[in-house]
mmCIF file of C-alpha atoms in Angstrom:
data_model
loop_
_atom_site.group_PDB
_atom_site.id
_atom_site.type_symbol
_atom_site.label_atom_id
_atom_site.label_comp_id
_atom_site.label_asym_id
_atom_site.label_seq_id
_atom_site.Cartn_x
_atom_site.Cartn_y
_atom_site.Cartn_z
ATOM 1 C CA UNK D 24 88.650 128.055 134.543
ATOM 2 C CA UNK D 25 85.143 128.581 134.228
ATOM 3 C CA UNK D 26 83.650 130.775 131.257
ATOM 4 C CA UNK D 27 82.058 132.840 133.774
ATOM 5 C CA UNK D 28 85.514 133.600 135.640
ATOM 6 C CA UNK D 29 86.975 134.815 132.482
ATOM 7 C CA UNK D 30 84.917 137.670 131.864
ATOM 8 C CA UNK D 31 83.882 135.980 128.535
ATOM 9 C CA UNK D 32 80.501 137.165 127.441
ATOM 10 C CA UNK D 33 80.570 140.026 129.188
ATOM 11 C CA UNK D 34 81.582 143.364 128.687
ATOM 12 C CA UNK D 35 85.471 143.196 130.649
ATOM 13 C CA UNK D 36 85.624 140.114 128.719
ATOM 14 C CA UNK D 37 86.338 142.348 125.577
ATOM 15 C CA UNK D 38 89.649 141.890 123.893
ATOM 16 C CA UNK D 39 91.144 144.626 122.284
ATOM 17 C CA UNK D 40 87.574 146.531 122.612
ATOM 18 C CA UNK D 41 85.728 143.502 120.922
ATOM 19 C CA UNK D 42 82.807 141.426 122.982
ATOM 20 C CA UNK D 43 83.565 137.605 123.081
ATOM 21 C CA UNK D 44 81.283 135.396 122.767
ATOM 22 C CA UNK D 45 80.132 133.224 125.831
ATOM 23 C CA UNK D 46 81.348 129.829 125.150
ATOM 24 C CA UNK D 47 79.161 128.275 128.284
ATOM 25 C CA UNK D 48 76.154 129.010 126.445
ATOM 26 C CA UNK D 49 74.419 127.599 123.050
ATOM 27 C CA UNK D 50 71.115 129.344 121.355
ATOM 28 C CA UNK D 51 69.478 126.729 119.936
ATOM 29 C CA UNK D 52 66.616 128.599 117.185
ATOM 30 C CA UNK D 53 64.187 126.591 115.336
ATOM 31 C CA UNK D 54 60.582 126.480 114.600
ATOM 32 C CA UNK D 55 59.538 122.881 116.168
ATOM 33 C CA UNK D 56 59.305 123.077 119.735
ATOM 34 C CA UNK D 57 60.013 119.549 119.980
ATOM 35 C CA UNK D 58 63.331 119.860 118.237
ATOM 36 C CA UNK D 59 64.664 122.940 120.423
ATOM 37 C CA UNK D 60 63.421 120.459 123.820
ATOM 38 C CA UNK D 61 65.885 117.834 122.539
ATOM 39 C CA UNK D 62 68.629 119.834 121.159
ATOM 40 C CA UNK D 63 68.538 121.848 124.656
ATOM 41 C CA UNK D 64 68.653 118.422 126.235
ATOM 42 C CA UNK D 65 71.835 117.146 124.407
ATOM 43 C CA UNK D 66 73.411 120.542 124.963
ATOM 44 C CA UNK D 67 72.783 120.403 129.082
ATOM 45 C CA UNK D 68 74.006 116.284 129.120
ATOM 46 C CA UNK D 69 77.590 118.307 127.075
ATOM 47 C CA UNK D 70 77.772 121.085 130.412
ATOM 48 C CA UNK D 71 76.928 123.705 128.330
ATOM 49 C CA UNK D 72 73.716 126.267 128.778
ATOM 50 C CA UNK D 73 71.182 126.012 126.299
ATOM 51 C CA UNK D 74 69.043 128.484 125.649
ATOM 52 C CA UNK D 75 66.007 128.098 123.237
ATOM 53 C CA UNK D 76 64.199 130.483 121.188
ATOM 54 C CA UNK D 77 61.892 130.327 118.315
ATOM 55 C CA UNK D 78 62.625 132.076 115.113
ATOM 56 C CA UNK D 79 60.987 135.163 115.865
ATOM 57 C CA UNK D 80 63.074 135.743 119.416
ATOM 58 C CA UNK D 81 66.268 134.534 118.175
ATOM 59 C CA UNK D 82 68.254 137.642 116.819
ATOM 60 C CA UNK D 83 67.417 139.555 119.878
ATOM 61 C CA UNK D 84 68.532 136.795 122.049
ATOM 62 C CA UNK D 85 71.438 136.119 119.826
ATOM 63 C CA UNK D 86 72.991 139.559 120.078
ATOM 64 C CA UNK D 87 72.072 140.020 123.641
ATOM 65 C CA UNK D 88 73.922 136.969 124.925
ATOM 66 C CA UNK D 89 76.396 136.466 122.487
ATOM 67 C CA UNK D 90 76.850 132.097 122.198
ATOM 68 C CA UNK D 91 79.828 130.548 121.183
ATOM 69 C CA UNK D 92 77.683 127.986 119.284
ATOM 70 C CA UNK D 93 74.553 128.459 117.308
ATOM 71 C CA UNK D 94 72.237 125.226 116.472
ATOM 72 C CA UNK D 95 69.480 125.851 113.518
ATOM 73 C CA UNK D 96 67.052 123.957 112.877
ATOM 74 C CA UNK D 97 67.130 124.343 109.421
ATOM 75 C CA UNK D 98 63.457 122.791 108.948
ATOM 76 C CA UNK D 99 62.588 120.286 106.073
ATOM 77 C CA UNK D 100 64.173 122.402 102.896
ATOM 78 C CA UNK D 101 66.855 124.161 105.279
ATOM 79 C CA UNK D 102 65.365 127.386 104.886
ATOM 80 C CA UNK D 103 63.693 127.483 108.328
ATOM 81 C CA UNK D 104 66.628 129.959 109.978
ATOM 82 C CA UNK D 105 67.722 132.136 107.091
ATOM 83 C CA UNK D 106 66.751 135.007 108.318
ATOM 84 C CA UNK D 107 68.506 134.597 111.223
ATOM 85 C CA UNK D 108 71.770 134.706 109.197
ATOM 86 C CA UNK D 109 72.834 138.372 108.877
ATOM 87 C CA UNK D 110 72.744 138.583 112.703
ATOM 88 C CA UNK D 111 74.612 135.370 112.984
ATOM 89 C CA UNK D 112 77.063 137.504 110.396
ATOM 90 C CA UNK D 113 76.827 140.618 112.557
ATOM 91 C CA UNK D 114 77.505 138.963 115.775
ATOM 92 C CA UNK D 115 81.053 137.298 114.524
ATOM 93 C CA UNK D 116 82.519 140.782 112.632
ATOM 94 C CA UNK D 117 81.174 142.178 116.503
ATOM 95 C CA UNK D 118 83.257 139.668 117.646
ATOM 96 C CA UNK D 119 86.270 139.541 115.296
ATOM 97 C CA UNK D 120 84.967 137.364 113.158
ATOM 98 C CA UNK D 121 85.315 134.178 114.896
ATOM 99 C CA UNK D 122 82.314 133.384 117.361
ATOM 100 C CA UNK D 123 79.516 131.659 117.430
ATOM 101 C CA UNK D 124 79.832 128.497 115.611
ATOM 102 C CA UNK D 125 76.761 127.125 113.551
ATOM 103 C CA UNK D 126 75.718 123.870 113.508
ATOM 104 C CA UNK D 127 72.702 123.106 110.971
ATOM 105 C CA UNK D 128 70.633 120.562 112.034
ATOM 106 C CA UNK D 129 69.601 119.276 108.310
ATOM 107 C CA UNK D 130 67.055 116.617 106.665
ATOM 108 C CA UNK D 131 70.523 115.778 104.400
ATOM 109 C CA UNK D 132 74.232 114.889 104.949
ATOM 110 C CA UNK D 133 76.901 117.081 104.021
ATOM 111 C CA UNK D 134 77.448 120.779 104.111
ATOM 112 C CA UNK D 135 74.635 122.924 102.618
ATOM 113 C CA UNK D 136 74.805 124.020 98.519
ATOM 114 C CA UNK D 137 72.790 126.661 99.345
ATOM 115 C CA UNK D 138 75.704 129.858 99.438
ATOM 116 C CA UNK D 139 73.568 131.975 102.103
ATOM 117 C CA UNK D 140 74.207 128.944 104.192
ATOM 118 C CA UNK D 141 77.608 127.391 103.339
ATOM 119 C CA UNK D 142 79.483 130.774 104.320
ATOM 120 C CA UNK D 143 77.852 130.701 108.003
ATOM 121 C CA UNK D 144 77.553 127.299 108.451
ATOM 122 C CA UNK D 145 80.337 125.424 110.414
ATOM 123 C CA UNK D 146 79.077 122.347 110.583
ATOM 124 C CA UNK D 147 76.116 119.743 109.603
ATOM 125 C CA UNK D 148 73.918 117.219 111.802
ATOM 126 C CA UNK D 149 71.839 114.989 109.673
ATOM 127 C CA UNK D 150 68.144 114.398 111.499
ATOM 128 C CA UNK D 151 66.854 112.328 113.193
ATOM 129 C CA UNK D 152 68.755 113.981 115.993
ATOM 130 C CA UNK D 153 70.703 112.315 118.974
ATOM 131 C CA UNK D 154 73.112 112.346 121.231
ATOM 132 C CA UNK D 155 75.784 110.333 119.663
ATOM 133 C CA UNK D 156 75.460 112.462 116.444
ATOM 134 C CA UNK D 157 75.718 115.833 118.330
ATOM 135 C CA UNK D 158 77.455 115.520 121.751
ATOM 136 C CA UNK D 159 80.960 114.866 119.943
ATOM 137 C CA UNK D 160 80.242 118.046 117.470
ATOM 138 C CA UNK D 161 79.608 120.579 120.059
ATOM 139 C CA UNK D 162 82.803 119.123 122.017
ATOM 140 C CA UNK D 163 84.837 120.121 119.323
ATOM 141 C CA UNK D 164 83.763 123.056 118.617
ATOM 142 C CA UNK D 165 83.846 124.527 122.048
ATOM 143 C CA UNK D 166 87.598 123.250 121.980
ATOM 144 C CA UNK D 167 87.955 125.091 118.837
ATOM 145 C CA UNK D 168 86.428 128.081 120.349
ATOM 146 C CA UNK D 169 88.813 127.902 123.231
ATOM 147 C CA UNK D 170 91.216 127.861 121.139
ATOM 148 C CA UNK D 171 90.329 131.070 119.275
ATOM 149 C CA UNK D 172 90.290 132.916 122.158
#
């Protein structure tokens, strides 16, 4: 079954009167252009529907379409996408807590010490960023997802 056939994303996709989050579609947010091109590039070769935005465009985009995953670009101190963060908060108690899935794309391995970051955060991708490194990630979390819902 297609994501679209389900109803997910949209609003007779709601279970128990909460929106769920469209698990065809990833918002990739950062500041370098470059980065969002080949993020949204891994994310297409995975069947999934990118959609880029720049930090100032992301929460509106974020709450209008409702992702089941969430790649930051978290910049060169990780800090590029915190503001972001209370909607990415405000979008999973909207949709019981569980949806989207972050993925920080990080200059450093491991999850984030920073606490803004390590409650949101789901998962980590060390730069440089390629295929091999993310592909597998956002597999598992749209399994996970799936099975969520």
């Amino acid at each position: 079954m297609h994501a679209s056939d389900s109803g997910i994303g949209t609003p007779d996709g709601a279970v128990g009167g909460m929106p769920m989050a469209d698990l065809s579609r990833v918002l990739v947010v950062g500041r370098s252009p470059i980065n969002r091109v080949v993020v949204a590039k891994i994310v297409e070769q995975c069947g999934l529907k990118p959609v880029s935005e720049a930090l100032e465009t992301s929460a509106r985009a974020l709450h209008s379409l409702l992702p089941g995953i969430v790649v930051l670009d978290g910049g060169p101190d990780n800090a590029d996408c915190d503001a972001l963060l209370p909607d990415i908060v405000s979008v999973r108690r909207l949709t019981g807590g569980l949806m989207p899935c972050v993925i920080l794309l990080s200059t450093r391995n491991g999850m984030p010490e920073d606490a803004a970051l390590s409650g949101v955060v789901d998962a980590v991708v060390a730069k440089p960023i390629t295929p091999e490194r993310l592909q597998p990630l956002i597999g598992r979390l749209v399994r996970r997802g799936h099975q969520r819902t």
